[in-house]
Every structure is written in structure tokens, then in C-alpha cells.
CSV table of C-alpha atoms in Angstrom, one decimal:
chain,number,residue,atom,x,y,z
A,1,MET,CA,70.6,71.0,105.3
A,2,THR,CA,68.1,69.0,107.4
A,3,PRO,CA,67.7,69.1,111.0
A,4,VAL,CA,69.1,65.6,111.3
A,5,ASP,CA,72.3,66.7,109.4
A,6,LEU,CA,72.5,69.9,111.8
A,7,ALA,CA,72.4,67.3,114.9
A,8,ALA,CA,75.1,65.5,113.3
A,9,LEU,CA,77.3,68.3,112.5
A,10,PHE,CA,77.4,69.5,116.2
A,11,SER,CA,78.0,65.7,117.3
A,12,HIS,CA,74.7,64.8,119.2
A,13,PRO,CA,74.1,61.5,118.4
A,14,ALA,CA,71.3,61.4,120.9
A,15,SER,CA,69.6,64.2,119.1
A,16,VAL,CA,70.1,62.3,115.7
A,17,ARG,CA,68.1,59.5,116.7
A,18,ILE,CA,65.0,61.2,118.2
A,19,LEU,CA,64.8,63.3,114.7
A,20,LEU,CA,65.4,60.0,112.5
A,21,ASP,CA,62.4,58.6,114.8
A,22,PHE,CA,60.3,61.5,113.9
A,23,TRP,CA,61.4,61.5,110.1
A,24,GLN,CA,60.2,57.7,109.9
A,25,VAL,CA,56.9,58.6,111.4
A,26,GLN,CA,56.5,61.6,109.2
A,27,THR,CA,57.5,59.7,106.1
A,28,LYS,CA,55.4,56.7,106.9
A,29,ASN,CA,52.5,58.8,107.4
A,30,GLN,CA,50.8,56.3,109.6
A,31,ASN,CA,48.7,56.9,112.7
A,32,ARG,CA,50.8,54.7,115.2
A,33,ARG,CA,54.5,55.1,115.6
A,34,LEU,CA,56.9,52.1,114.5
A,35,SER,CA,58.8,50.8,116.9
A,36,THR,CA,62.7,51.7,116.2
A,37,ARG,CA,64.3,49.2,118.6
A,38,HIS,CA,63.5,45.4,118.9
A,39,ASP,CA,65.1,43.1,122.0
A,40,ASN,CA,68.2,41.4,121.1
A,41,SER,CA,68.0,43.1,117.3
A,42,PRO,CA,70.2,45.3,115.6
A,43,SER,CA,69.7,48.8,115.7
A,44,PRO,CA,67.8,50.2,112.7
A,45,TYR,CA,69.1,54.2,113.0
A,46,LEU,CA,72.0,53.6,110.2
A,47,SER,CA,69.1,52.5,107.7
A,48,LEU,CA,67.4,55.2,108.8
A,49,ALA,CA,70.2,57.4,108.1
A,50,CYS,CA,70.8,55.8,104.6
A,51,LYS,CA,66.9,56.4,104.1
A,52,ALA,CA,66.9,60.1,105.0
A,53,ASN,CA,70.1,60.2,102.7
A,54,SER,CA,72.0,61.8,105.6
A,55,PRO,CA,75.5,60.9,105.5
A,56,LEU,CA,76.6,63.0,108.3
A,57,ALA,CA,74.1,60.9,110.6
A,58,LEU,CA,75.3,57.7,109.6
A,59,ARG,CA,79.2,58.8,110.4
A,60,ILE,CA,78.1,59.8,113.8
A,61,LEU,CA,75.9,56.5,114.2
A,62,LEU,CA,78.9,54.2,113.0
A,63,MET,CA,81.2,55.4,115.2
A,64,GLU,CA,78.9,53.6,118.2
A,65,ASP,CA,76.8,51.0,116.2
A,66,PRO,CA,78.4,47.6,115.4
A,67,ASP,CA,76.2,46.9,112.6
A,68,LYS,CA,77.9,47.9,109.4
A,69,LYS,CA,76.4,45.3,107.0
A,70,GLU,CA,72.8,46.7,107.7
A,71,ALA,CA,73.6,50.1,106.9
A,72,LEU,CA,75.6,48.8,103.6
A,73,GLU,CA,72.5,46.9,102.5
A,74,CYS,CA,70.1,50.0,102.7
A,75,ALA,CA,72.8,52.7,101.2
A,76,LEU,CA,73.1,50.4,97.9
A,77,LYS,CA,69.1,49.6,97.9
A,78,MET,CA,68.3,53.2,98.1
A,79,SER,CA,70.9,54.5,95.4
A,80,ALA,CA,73.1,56.9,98.5
A,81,PRO,CA,76.4,57.2,97.0
A,82,GLU,CA,77.7,59.1,100.0
A,83,CYS,CA,76.4,56.6,102.4
A,84,VAL,CA,77.7,54.0,100.5
A,85,ASP,CA,81.4,55.8,100.4
A,86,ILE,CA,81.2,56.2,104.2
A,87,VAL,CA,80.1,52.5,105.1
A,88,LEU,CA,82.5,51.4,102.9
A,89,ARG,CA,85.6,53.8,104.2
A,90,ASP,CA,84.7,53.9,108.1
A,91,GLY,CA,82.5,50.9,108.3
A,92,ASN,CA,85.1,48.4,108.6
A,93,ILE,CA,82.9,45.4,107.5
A,94,GLU,CA,84.9,42.1,108.5
A,95,ASP,CA,82.8,39.7,106.9
A,96,MET,CA,81.7,40.9,103.2
A,97,GLY,CA,80.7,37.4,102.3
A,98,LYS,CA,77.6,38.0,104.9
A,99,VAL,CA,76.4,40.7,103.1
A,100,PHE,CA,73.5,40.2,100.6
A,101,GLN,CA,74.5,36.5,101.1
A,102,GLY,CA,77.6,36.9,99.4
A,103,MET,CA,76.6,38.4,96.0
A,104,ASN,CA,78.9,41.1,94.9
A,105,LEU,CA,78.0,45.0,95.3
A,106,PHE,CA,77.7,45.5,91.8
A,107,HIS,CA,74.8,43.0,91.2
A,108,VAL,CA,73.2,44.2,94.3
A,109,LEU,CA,73.1,48.0,92.8
A,110,TYR,CA,72.1,46.9,89.3
A,111,SER,CA,69.6,43.9,90.4
A,112,TYR,CA,67.9,45.1,93.4
A,113,SER,CA,68.5,48.8,94.1
A,114,SER,CA,65.8,51.6,93.7
A,115,CYS,CA,66.2,52.9,90.4
A,116,MET,CA,63.2,54.7,89.0
A,117,THR,CA,64.2,58.8,88.8
A,118,LEU,CA,66.8,59.9,86.3
A,119,LYS,CA,68.7,61.3,90.0
A,120,GLN,CA,68.5,57.5,91.2
A,121,TYR,CA,69.9,56.6,88.1
A,122,GLU,CA,73.1,59.4,87.9
A,123,ALA,CA,73.5,57.6,91.7
A,124,MET,CA,74.0,54.3,90.1
A,125,VAL,CA,77.0,55.8,88.2
A,126,GLU,CA,78.3,57.3,91.2
A,127,ILE,CA,78.2,54.2,93.1
A,128,THR,CA,79.7,52.3,90.7
A,129,SER,CA,82.8,54.6,90.6
A,130,ILE,CA,82.6,54.3,94.6
A,131,LEU,CA,82.6,50.6,94.4
A,132,LEU,CA,85.7,50.8,92.0
A,133,ARG,CA,87.3,53.4,94.2
A,134,HIS,CA,87.0,50.9,97.2
A,135,ARG,CA,88.7,47.7,95.0
A,136,GLN,CA,85.6,45.6,94.4
A,137,ASP,CA,86.1,43.0,92.0
A,138,VAL,CA,84.2,43.8,88.8
A,139,ASN,CA,85.0,39.7,87.7
A,140,SER,CA,83.3,38.2,90.2
A,141,VAL,CA,81.2,35.4,89.4
A,142,ARG,CA,80.2,33.6,92.5
A,143,PRO,CA,77.6,33.3,93.4
A,144,SER,CA,76.2,32.1,89.9
A,145,ARG,CA,74.3,34.8,88.0
A,146,THR,CA,75.9,38.0,89.6
A,147,PHE,CA,78.7,38.9,87.2
A,148,PRO,CA,78.5,42.8,87.3
A,149,LEU,CA,78.9,43.5,83.8
A,150,TYR,CA,75.5,40.9,82.5
A,151,SER,CA,73.8,42.3,85.9
A,152,LEU,CA,74.1,45.8,84.2
A,153,LEU,CA,73.3,44.5,80.5
A,154,SER,CA,70.2,43.0,81.6
A,155,HIS,CA,68.8,45.8,83.6
A,156,HIS,CA,65.8,47.0,81.8
A,157,GLY,CA,63.6,49.0,84.1
A,158,ALA,CA,64.8,52.0,81.6
A,159,GLY,CA,63.0,51.2,78.4
A,160,CYS,CA,60.0,53.5,79.0
A,161,SER,CA,62.3,56.5,79.3
A,162,MET,CA,65.9,55.3,77.3
A,163,ALA,CA,66.5,58.7,76.0
A,164,GLN,CA,67.1,59.8,79.7
A,165,LYS,CA,68.1,57.2,81.5
A,166,GLY,CA,70.4,55.5,78.8
A,167,PRO,CA,73.5,57.4,79.2
A,168,PHE,CA,73.7,56.8,82.7
A,169,LEU,CA,73.6,52.8,82.1
A,170,LEU,CA,76.3,53.6,79.5
A,171,ALA,CA,78.8,55.4,81.7
A,172,ALA,CA,78.4,52.7,84.2
A,173,LEU,CA,79.1,50.3,81.7
A,174,LEU,CA,82.3,52.1,80.1
A,175,LEU,CA,83.3,52.1,84.1
A,176,LEU,CA,82.9,48.4,84.6
A,177,LEU,CA,85.0,47.9,80.8
A,178,LYS,CA,87.6,50.3,81.8
A,179,ALA,CA,88.2,48.9,85.4
A,180,GLY,CA,88.8,45.2,83.1
A,181,ALA,CA,85.3,43.5,83.4
A,182,ASP,CA,85.8,40.9,80.9
A,183,PRO,CA,82.7,40.8,78.1
A,184,ASN,CA,83.3,37.0,77.3
A,185,VAL,CA,82.8,35.5,80.6
A,186,ASP,CA,80.4,32.6,80.3
A,187,GLU,CA,78.2,32.2,83.0
A,188,VAL,CA,76.5,29.0,81.5
A,189,LEU,CA,79.3,27.2,81.3
A,190,ILE,CA,80.7,28.1,84.5
A,191,GLU,CA,77.5,27.2,85.9
A,192,GLY,CA,77.2,23.7,84.2
A,193,LYS,CA,80.8,22.9,85.3
A,194,LEU,CA,79.9,23.9,89.2
A,195,ARG,CA,76.8,21.8,89.1
A,196,ASP,CA,75.0,24.7,90.6
A,197,ALA,CA,71.0,23.9,91.4
A,198,GLU,CA,68.6,26.4,90.8
A,199,HIS,CA,68.5,27.5,94.2
A,200,ASN,CA,72.0,28.1,94.8
A,201,THR,CA,71.9,30.9,92.4
A,202,ALA,CA,71.3,34.3,92.8
A,203,PHE,CA,67.8,35.4,92.0
A,204,GLY,CA,66.9,38.0,89.6
A,205,ARG,CA,68.0,37.2,86.1
A,206,GLY,CA,69.4,34.2,83.9
A,207,PRO,CA,73.0,33.1,83.0
A,208,TYR,CA,74.8,34.4,79.9
A,209,SER,CA,77.4,33.1,77.8
A,210,SER,CA,78.7,36.4,76.6
A,211,ALA,CA,78.2,40.1,76.9
A,212,GLY,CA,76.8,40.1,73.2
A,213,HIS,CA,74.4,37.2,74.3
A,214,CYS,CA,73.1,39.2,77.3
A,215,ILE,CA,72.2,42.7,75.6
A,216,ILE,CA,70.9,40.8,72.7
A,217,SER,CA,68.9,38.5,75.3
A,218,ASN,CA,67.0,41.6,76.9
A,219,PHE,CA,66.8,43.6,73.8
A,220,HIS,CA,62.9,42.8,73.4
A,221,LEU,CA,62.2,43.3,77.2
A,222,LEU,CA,63.5,46.7,76.9
A,223,LYS,CA,61.2,47.5,74.3
A,224,ALA,CA,58.2,45.4,76.0
A,225,ASN,CA,57.1,48.6,77.6
A,226,ALA,CA,57.2,50.9,74.7
A,227,PHE,CA,56.8,48.5,71.8
A,228,GLU,CA,53.6,50.5,70.3
A,229,ASP,CA,55.8,54.0,70.5
A,230,HIS,CA,58.4,54.1,67.6
A,231,LEU,CA,60.2,57.0,68.8
A,232,VAL,CA,60.8,55.4,72.3
A,233,THR,CA,61.9,52.1,70.9
A,234,ASP,CA,64.2,53.9,68.4
A,235,HIS,CA,66.1,54.8,71.9
A,236,VAL,CA,66.0,51.6,72.9
A,237,ASP,CA,67.5,50.5,69.7
A,238,ASN,CA,70.1,53.6,69.8
A,239,TYR,CA,70.9,52.1,73.5
A,240,CYS,CA,71.9,48.8,72.4
A,241,TYR,CA,73.7,49.6,69.7
A,242,LYS,CA,76.1,51.8,71.7
A,243,CYS,CA,76.4,49.1,73.8
A,244,ILE,CA,77.4,47.1,71.2
A,245,GLU,CA,79.6,49.3,69.8
A,246,LEU,CA,81.5,49.6,73.5
A,247,LEU,CA,81.7,46.0,74.2
A,248,LEU,CA,83.5,45.9,71.0
A,249,ARG,CA,86.1,48.2,71.7
A,250,HIS,CA,86.9,46.4,74.9
A,251,GLY,CA,87.3,43.0,73.4
A,252,ALA,CA,84.1,41.4,73.2
A,253,ASP,CA,84.1,38.2,70.6
A,254,LEU,CA,80.4,38.5,68.8
A,255,GLY,CA,81.1,35.2,66.9
A,256,TYR,CA,81.6,33.0,70.2
A,257,LEU,CA,79.1,29.7,70.0
A,258,GLY,CA,77.4,30.3,73.5
A,259,LYS,CA,74.1,29.4,74.6
A,260,PHE,CA,70.7,31.5,75.2
A,261,ARG,CA,67.1,30.9,76.1
A,262,PRO,CA,64.2,31.0,73.5
A,263,CYS,CA,62.4,34.6,73.7
A,264,LEU,CA,59.1,32.5,74.4
A,265,GLU,CA,58.7,29.4,76.3
A,266,SER,CA,57.0,26.5,75.2
A,267,LEU,CA,55.8,23.3,76.5
A,268,LEU,CA,57.2,21.6,73.6
A,269,LEU,CA,60.7,22.5,74.6
A,270,PRO,CA,62.4,20.8,77.5
A,271,PRO,CA,62.7,22.5,80.7
A,272,ASN,CA,65.3,24.9,81.1
A,273,TYR,CA,66.3,24.6,77.5
A,274,TYR,CA,69.0,26.8,75.7
A,275,HIS,CA,69.6,27.2,72.1
A,276,SER,CA,72.8,27.3,70.9
A,277,GLY,CA,74.6,29.9,68.7
A,278,THR,CA,76.4,33.1,67.6
A,279,VAL,CA,75.2,36.5,68.7
A,280,LEU,CA,73.8,36.2,65.3
A,281,HIS,CA,71.4,33.2,66.3
A,282,SER,CA,70.4,34.9,69.2
A,283,LEU,CA,69.4,38.6,67.4
A,284,LEU,CA,67.4,36.9,65.0
A,285,SER,CA,65.5,34.7,67.1
A,286,THR,CA,64.1,38.0,68.9
A,287,ARG,CA,61.9,38.4,65.8
A,288,SER,CA,59.4,36.1,67.2
A,289,VAL,CA,58.8,38.9,69.8
A,290,SER,CA,60.2,42.3,68.4
A,291,PHE,CA,61.4,43.6,65.1
A,292,ILE,CA,65.1,43.5,64.0
A,293,ASN,CA,67.1,46.7,63.9
A,294,TYR,CA,69.0,46.9,60.9
A,295,PRO,CA,72.1,48.7,62.2
A,296,ILE,CA,72.6,46.7,65.0
A,297,LEU,CA,72.4,43.6,62.5
A,298,ARG,CA,75.2,45.2,60.2
A,299,LEU,CA,76.9,46.2,63.1
A,300,ILE,CA,77.3,42.8,64.3
A,301,LEU,CA,77.9,41.2,60.7
A,302,HIS,CA,80.5,43.6,59.9
A,303,TYR,CA,82.7,42.9,63.4
A,304,GLY,CA,83.3,39.3,64.4
A,305,VAL,CA,80.1,37.0,63.4
A,306,ASP,CA,80.7,34.5,61.1
A,307,ALA,CA,77.1,34.2,59.3
A,308,ASP,CA,78.2,30.2,58.2
A,309,THR,CA,78.5,29.4,62.1
A,310,LYS,CA,76.5,26.2,62.9
A,311,GLY,CA,74.6,26.6,66.0
A,312,SER,CA,71.1,24.7,67.2
A,313,CYS,CA,67.5,26.0,67.9
A,314,CYS,CA,64.7,24.1,68.2
A,315,LEU,CA,61.5,25.4,67.3
A,316,PRO,CA,58.3,25.0,69.3
A,317,LEU,CA,57.3,22.8,66.7
A,318,PRO,CA,58.1,18.5,66.8
A,319,SER,CA,61.3,17.8,65.3
A,320,ILE,CA,62.4,20.7,63.7
A,321,LYS,CA,65.7,22.0,64.3
A,322,VAL,CA,67.6,24.7,62.9
A,323,VAL,CA,71.5,25.1,62.6
A,324,TYR,CA,72.0,28.4,60.6
A,325,ALA,CA,71.1,31.6,61.8
A,326,ILE,CA,69.6,33.2,58.2
A,327,ASN,CA,66.9,30.6,58.5
A,328,VAL,CA,66.2,31.4,62.4
A,329,LEU,CA,65.0,34.6,61.5
A,330,PRO,CA,61.7,33.4,59.3
A,331,LEU,CA,61.4,30.2,60.9
A,332,SER,CA,61.3,31.0,64.4
A,333,LEU,CA,58.6,33.4,63.4
A,334,TRP,CA,56.7,30.8,61.8
A,335,GLY,CA,56.7,28.5,64.5
A,336,VAL,CA,55.6,30.5,67.4
A,337,LEU,CA,52.7,31.7,64.8
A,338,ILE,CA,51.4,28.1,64.2
A,339,LEU,CA,51.2,27.4,67.8
A,340,GLY,CA,49.4,30.8,68.4
A,341,GLN,CA,52.1,32.5,70.5
A,342,VAL,CA,52.0,35.7,68.3
A,343,GLN,CA,48.8,36.6,66.7
A,344,VAL,CA,48.8,38.1,63.3
A,345,SER,CA,45.9,39.4,61.3
A,346,HIS,CA,44.7,36.8,58.6
A,347,ASN,CA,44.9,39.2,56.3
A,348,GLN,CA,48.4,40.7,57.4
A,349,LEU,CA,51.4,38.8,56.5
A,350,SER,CA,54.0,38.0,59.3
A,351,LEU,CA,57.2,38.9,57.6
A,352,SER,CA,57.9,42.2,56.2
A,353,LYS,CA,59.8,43.4,53.4
A,354,VAL,CA,62.1,44.9,55.7
A,355,ASP,CA,62.6,41.0,57.1
A,356,LEU,CA,63.3,40.3,53.4
A,357,LYS,CA,66.4,43.2,53.3
A,358,HIS,CA,67.5,41.5,56.4
A,359,PHE,CA,67.5,37.7,55.1
A,360,LEU,CA,69.4,39.1,51.8
A,361,TYR,CA,71.7,41.3,53.7
A,362,ILE,CA,73.0,38.3,55.8
A,363,MET,CA,73.6,36.0,52.6
A,364,LYS,CA,76.1,38.3,51.4
A,365,PHE,CA,78.4,37.2,54.5
A,366,MET,CA,77.6,33.6,53.9
A,367,SER,CA,80.1,30.8,51.5
A,368,GLN,CA,78.1,29.4,48.8
A,369,ARG,CA,78.7,26.0,50.0
A,370,ASP,CA,77.0,27.3,53.6
A,371,LEU,CA,74.0,29.0,51.6
A,372,VAL,CA,73.5,25.4,49.5
A,373,LEU,CA,73.1,23.6,52.8
A,374,ALA,CA,70.9,26.6,54.4
A,375,HIS,CA,68.9,26.2,51.6
A,376,LYS,CA,68.2,22.8,51.7
A,377,GLU,CA,67.5,23.3,55.8
A,378,PHE,CA,64.8,26.0,55.2
A,379,ILE,CA,62.9,23.6,52.3
A,380,SER,CA,63.2,20.8,54.9
A,381,ALA,CA,61.9,22.8,57.8
A,382,VAL,CA,59.0,24.5,55.7
A,383,ALA,CA,58.0,21.2,54.8
A,384,ALA,CA,57.7,19.8,58.0
A,385,MET,CA,55.7,22.9,59.1
A,386,LYS,CA,53.0,22.6,56.5
A,387,SER,CA,52.8,18.7,57.4
A,388,TYR,CA,52.4,20.0,60.8
A,389,VAL,CA,49.7,22.5,59.9
A,390,GLU,CA,47.7,20.1,57.9
A,391,ALA,CA,47.8,17.4,60.7
A,392,GLU,CA,46.5,19.9,63.1
A,393,ASP,CA,43.7,21.0,61.0
A,394,GLN,CA,45.2,24.7,60.6
A,395,LYS,CA,43.8,27.5,58.8
A,396,ASP,CA,44.1,28.2,54.9
A,397,TRP,CA,46.1,31.3,56.0
A,398,LEU,CA,48.8,29.7,57.4
A,399,ASN,CA,49.5,27.4,54.6
A,400,THR,CA,49.2,30.7,52.4
A,401,GLU,CA,52.0,32.4,54.6
A,402,LEU,CA,54.3,29.3,54.3
A,403,SER,CA,53.9,29.1,50.4
A,404,GLU,CA,55.1,30.9,47.4
A,405,ALA,CA,51.6,32.9,47.6
A,406,ASN,CA,53.4,34.9,50.1
A,407,PRO,CA,55.7,37.6,48.0
A,408,VAL,CA,57.8,37.5,51.2
A,409,MET,CA,58.5,33.7,51.3
A,410,ALA,CA,58.8,33.6,47.1
A,411,GLU,CA,61.5,36.2,47.2
A,412,MET,CA,63.3,34.5,49.8
A,413,LEU,CA,63.4,31.3,47.8
A,414,ARG,CA,64.7,33.3,44.7
A,415,GLY,CA,67.6,34.6,46.6
A,416,TYR,CA,68.4,31.4,47.7
A,417,GLU,CA,68.4,30.0,43.9
A,418,ALA,CA,70.3,33.0,42.6
A,419,ALA,CA,72.8,32.3,45.3
A,420,THR,CA,73.2,28.6,44.9
A,421,GLN,CA,72.5,27.5,41.4
A,422,VAL,CA,75.2,29.5,39.6
A,423,PRO,CA,78.9,29.1,40.6
A,424,TRP,CA,80.4,32.0,42.3
A,425,SER,CA,83.0,34.1,39.9
A,426,LEU,CA,86.7,33.6,41.0
A,427,GLN,CA,86.6,37.3,42.0
A,428,ARG,CA,83.5,36.8,44.6
A,429,CYS,CA,85.1,33.5,45.9
A,430,CYS,CA,88.7,35.2,46.4
A,431,SER,CA,87.0,38.0,48.0
A,432,HIS,CA,85.3,35.7,50.4
A,433,ARG,CA,88.5,34.3,51.6
A,434,VAL,CA,89.6,37.3,52.3
A,435,TRP,CA,87.0,38.4,54.5
A,436,VAL,CA,87.3,35.0,56.4
A,437,ALA,CA,91.1,35.5,56.6
A,438,CYS,CA,90.4,38.9,58.2
A,439,ARG,CA,88.1,37.1,60.6
A,440,HIS,CA,84.8,38.7,59.9
A,441,HIS,CA,86.2,41.9,60.9
A,442,MET,CA,85.7,45.4,58.8
A,443,GLY,CA,88.5,46.7,60.6
A,444,ASN,CA,90.8,44.4,59.5
A,445,ILE,CA,89.6,44.8,56.1
A,446,TYR,CA,90.3,48.5,56.0
A,447,SER,CA,94.2,47.9,57.5
A,448,LEU,CA,95.1,45.5,54.7
A,449,ASP,CA,98.0,46.6,52.9
A,450,ILE,CA,96.8,46.6,49.7
A,451,PRO,CA,95.6,49.4,47.1
A,452,ASN,CA,92.4,50.9,47.2
A,453,PRO,CA,90.9,49.7,44.0
A,454,LEU,CA,91.3,46.2,45.2
A,455,ARG,CA,89.7,46.7,48.7
A,456,ARG,CA,86.8,48.4,47.0
A,457,VAL,CA,86.4,45.5,44.7
A,458,ILE,CA,86.6,42.9,48.3
A,459,LEU,CA,84.0,45.1,49.8
A,460,SER,CA,81.3,45.4,47.0
A,461,PHE,CA,80.4,42.0,47.9
A,462,PHE,CA,79.5,43.2,51.2
């Protein structure tokens, strides 16, 4: 127990203020004393009590100081759970709309609070529980870009120590979902219908079409600080996988055709441009800045995403638009490669055998009709890229990258030809029809009242 706590325990508010003055001078470590009260301005002692993490002092000061708003703001920013609880319980804040310009307290906690240490991440979970206990709205969407669930999923400060901090983020996510947070809120759609100007939205993050789009869009940002450390990136992959699992258990629609921002900005794209597509389109577009995790790809394809869904992804090259997710994987990487936004050694291929494995795996979930159309789109886009490379007098190694001299490219073309040139067997056609009827969900396949040998035949194509 600190001296400030002792003074508060024995109900000496004057002593509490003096000790907080001393604590402030000591922690600032400055030669001159900072003023603690200004004319016609609210007392900062409530904030100092929160900064000193002294709930006892805060309770004493709240009895006579009317400025509850400042105390709540400071308690949230400093991630002080007991102080947040006391202000919400004893503060009697009449106009919550004035606190943080009307933003919900969950968004403030996940976007602006001080979260650096493990203790602060643990406090984030505790404060989430406190806010829920005080009936804060988990589905608040005004002002724009403050929906609590997406503010949490877009929190990417823990990337380089995800093994330690990830469990706390997952715990907070589970609390929100259990409290009824909707993983299918479309912030982009809401913002568009209400015609919110950029300056009227909350600062700190963009809007998202769904929880799935949100976690995938921030996937590469979580990896950004630890890209060279494979052990750390594995922890990030595991965290994202568990997030998607939790979202699926609480009704997330991964097949929703939403909007998402390009991973890399380009002058060739309109300002504030959004791609259109499912979570699969969004995931595969991140190949231009990061590697794709196979378990996450598999989870998405097994639980709700229709690989045939047509989106609209403009490459950072003139007149090239991709609608099929399978083609976004190679074409998005080649697009940024041609423009020099991603650097690759001239004796090293941009696409790997792992990318080829992902490409061929996605094919298994597509209908033959859409594979034929996707094949045509692929050939057309590659031809347009070659024309652009030749017109811009780019180096020969890029032409090699886009030709069958590239073994990965050659295997992709062979995969397309094998899947499209020979009509499917009746068994495979029927299996795919069952897959579509089961809404592209493995759980529905296993719940079918059919003999196990027949179920195995259906699953053998996926």
C-alpha cells in the first residue's frame, strides 16, 4: 500500500492531493514543479489518482470533485481496471456523449489505451469485463469506425510478442462475442449510406465489412514487426486461426461479399479505393506483402466461403481487374512486382511451391464452369501484364516470371488445363452439388444422414 492509499484509507483528501503533487513531481523527474491547478480549469487530481493507480484515492476525490469525465478518460488510457470500475459506479457521469467525443469505451480501450506490457494486456481483459458489467453497448457503430469487435481485431500492437499477449486478446474477443457482438456488421456499408465524411469518422483505423475481413486485413500488419522471425510469425498465424475459429462459432459469415482496402497503396488506383470480395479474396490479396498460412486458408474454404464467388480486385496496373479469388493469389503479387513495390532477387522466383500448393487446393472447391472462366481470366491478365512489361521496357527476368519458363507458372497452367479440358465424372459433379447444397460448410457434410462410405466419396474430392 502506497502513502497515497494510506491517506485515502483514513479519509484525508487534502493529504491525498499533497501526496499526488509529490508523486507527479517525482515521476516526471523534472527540475521545476508542474502546476497542478489552473484558473477556471478542472482539477487534474482525479487523473493523477488514475495514473498512480490508486482506487482508494480516486474514490475519496470523486466525493467532492465534479469532473468525472477526465477521470474516466485517464483511467481508460492508463488501463487501470479498478479505477474504471469506480468512476463508472460512483462517478454518475450524466453526459457520456461528451466522453471521448461520443466514442464507445470499448473502442477507446482497444485503440488508444496504453497497452505495452503483459500486465496491461491482462488489464484490457479485465476492463472489457467491467464495461460489460456496466452495460456498455457492444454493438455501438456511431461515430463511424468505432464498432468494438473490429477495434479489437484491428489491434496489432502485440505482433512481436503474440505468444504472450495473444491469449489476452482472445479472451477479450470471447467476452465481446458472448455478450452479443455481431461479427457481420458492415461498417463500410453503414458509412456509405450515412455519407460520413472522412473527418467525421473516428481516428485510428479504417472501416471493415465483417469480422473476417477485419482480421485478414490486419494479418500482415501483425507480422510486420517480426517478419524475419519464423517462430514469432507462427504465433501470429496461430492467433489469427483461433480468432477465425471463435468468429465462426458465433455466427461469422466468411462468404459475405464485402469490401476491403488494398494492402499497398498505388497512384494508379483511385483514392480511397476498395476491392470487393469474400474473406478468401482478402486473404489471397495479402500475398503481395506476406506469405499465406495454409491452415487458415483451409479453415476458410471448409467453413462458409464459396470459391466461385466473383469479386472485383483492380491490380495496380492499367485495365486489369480480377474477379476470381484463385487468380488474386499470383496476379496481385506479379502486379506489385512489376511496379517495383515489392523487391525480389532476379535469380529468385516470386511464387513458391507453397503458393502452387495453395493455388491447386483452391481449385478443388470450384465448379468446372467457373474454373473455365477463371482460366480465361488468368490467361487474359497474364497477356495484359506481358504487354505492359514490354511497353515499359522492363527487364527480361519479369518476362521469364510470366512465362512457362517459370515452373510454378507452368504448373498453374497445367492445373487449369487438367481441371477444365476433360468433363467431370458424374460422381464429382454430384459431390460438388452436395457441397454447394451444404453451403460450403464441412460441418453440414458431416451432419448429413447418409452412409459413411458415401460421405467419404463426397469428401474425397476436397
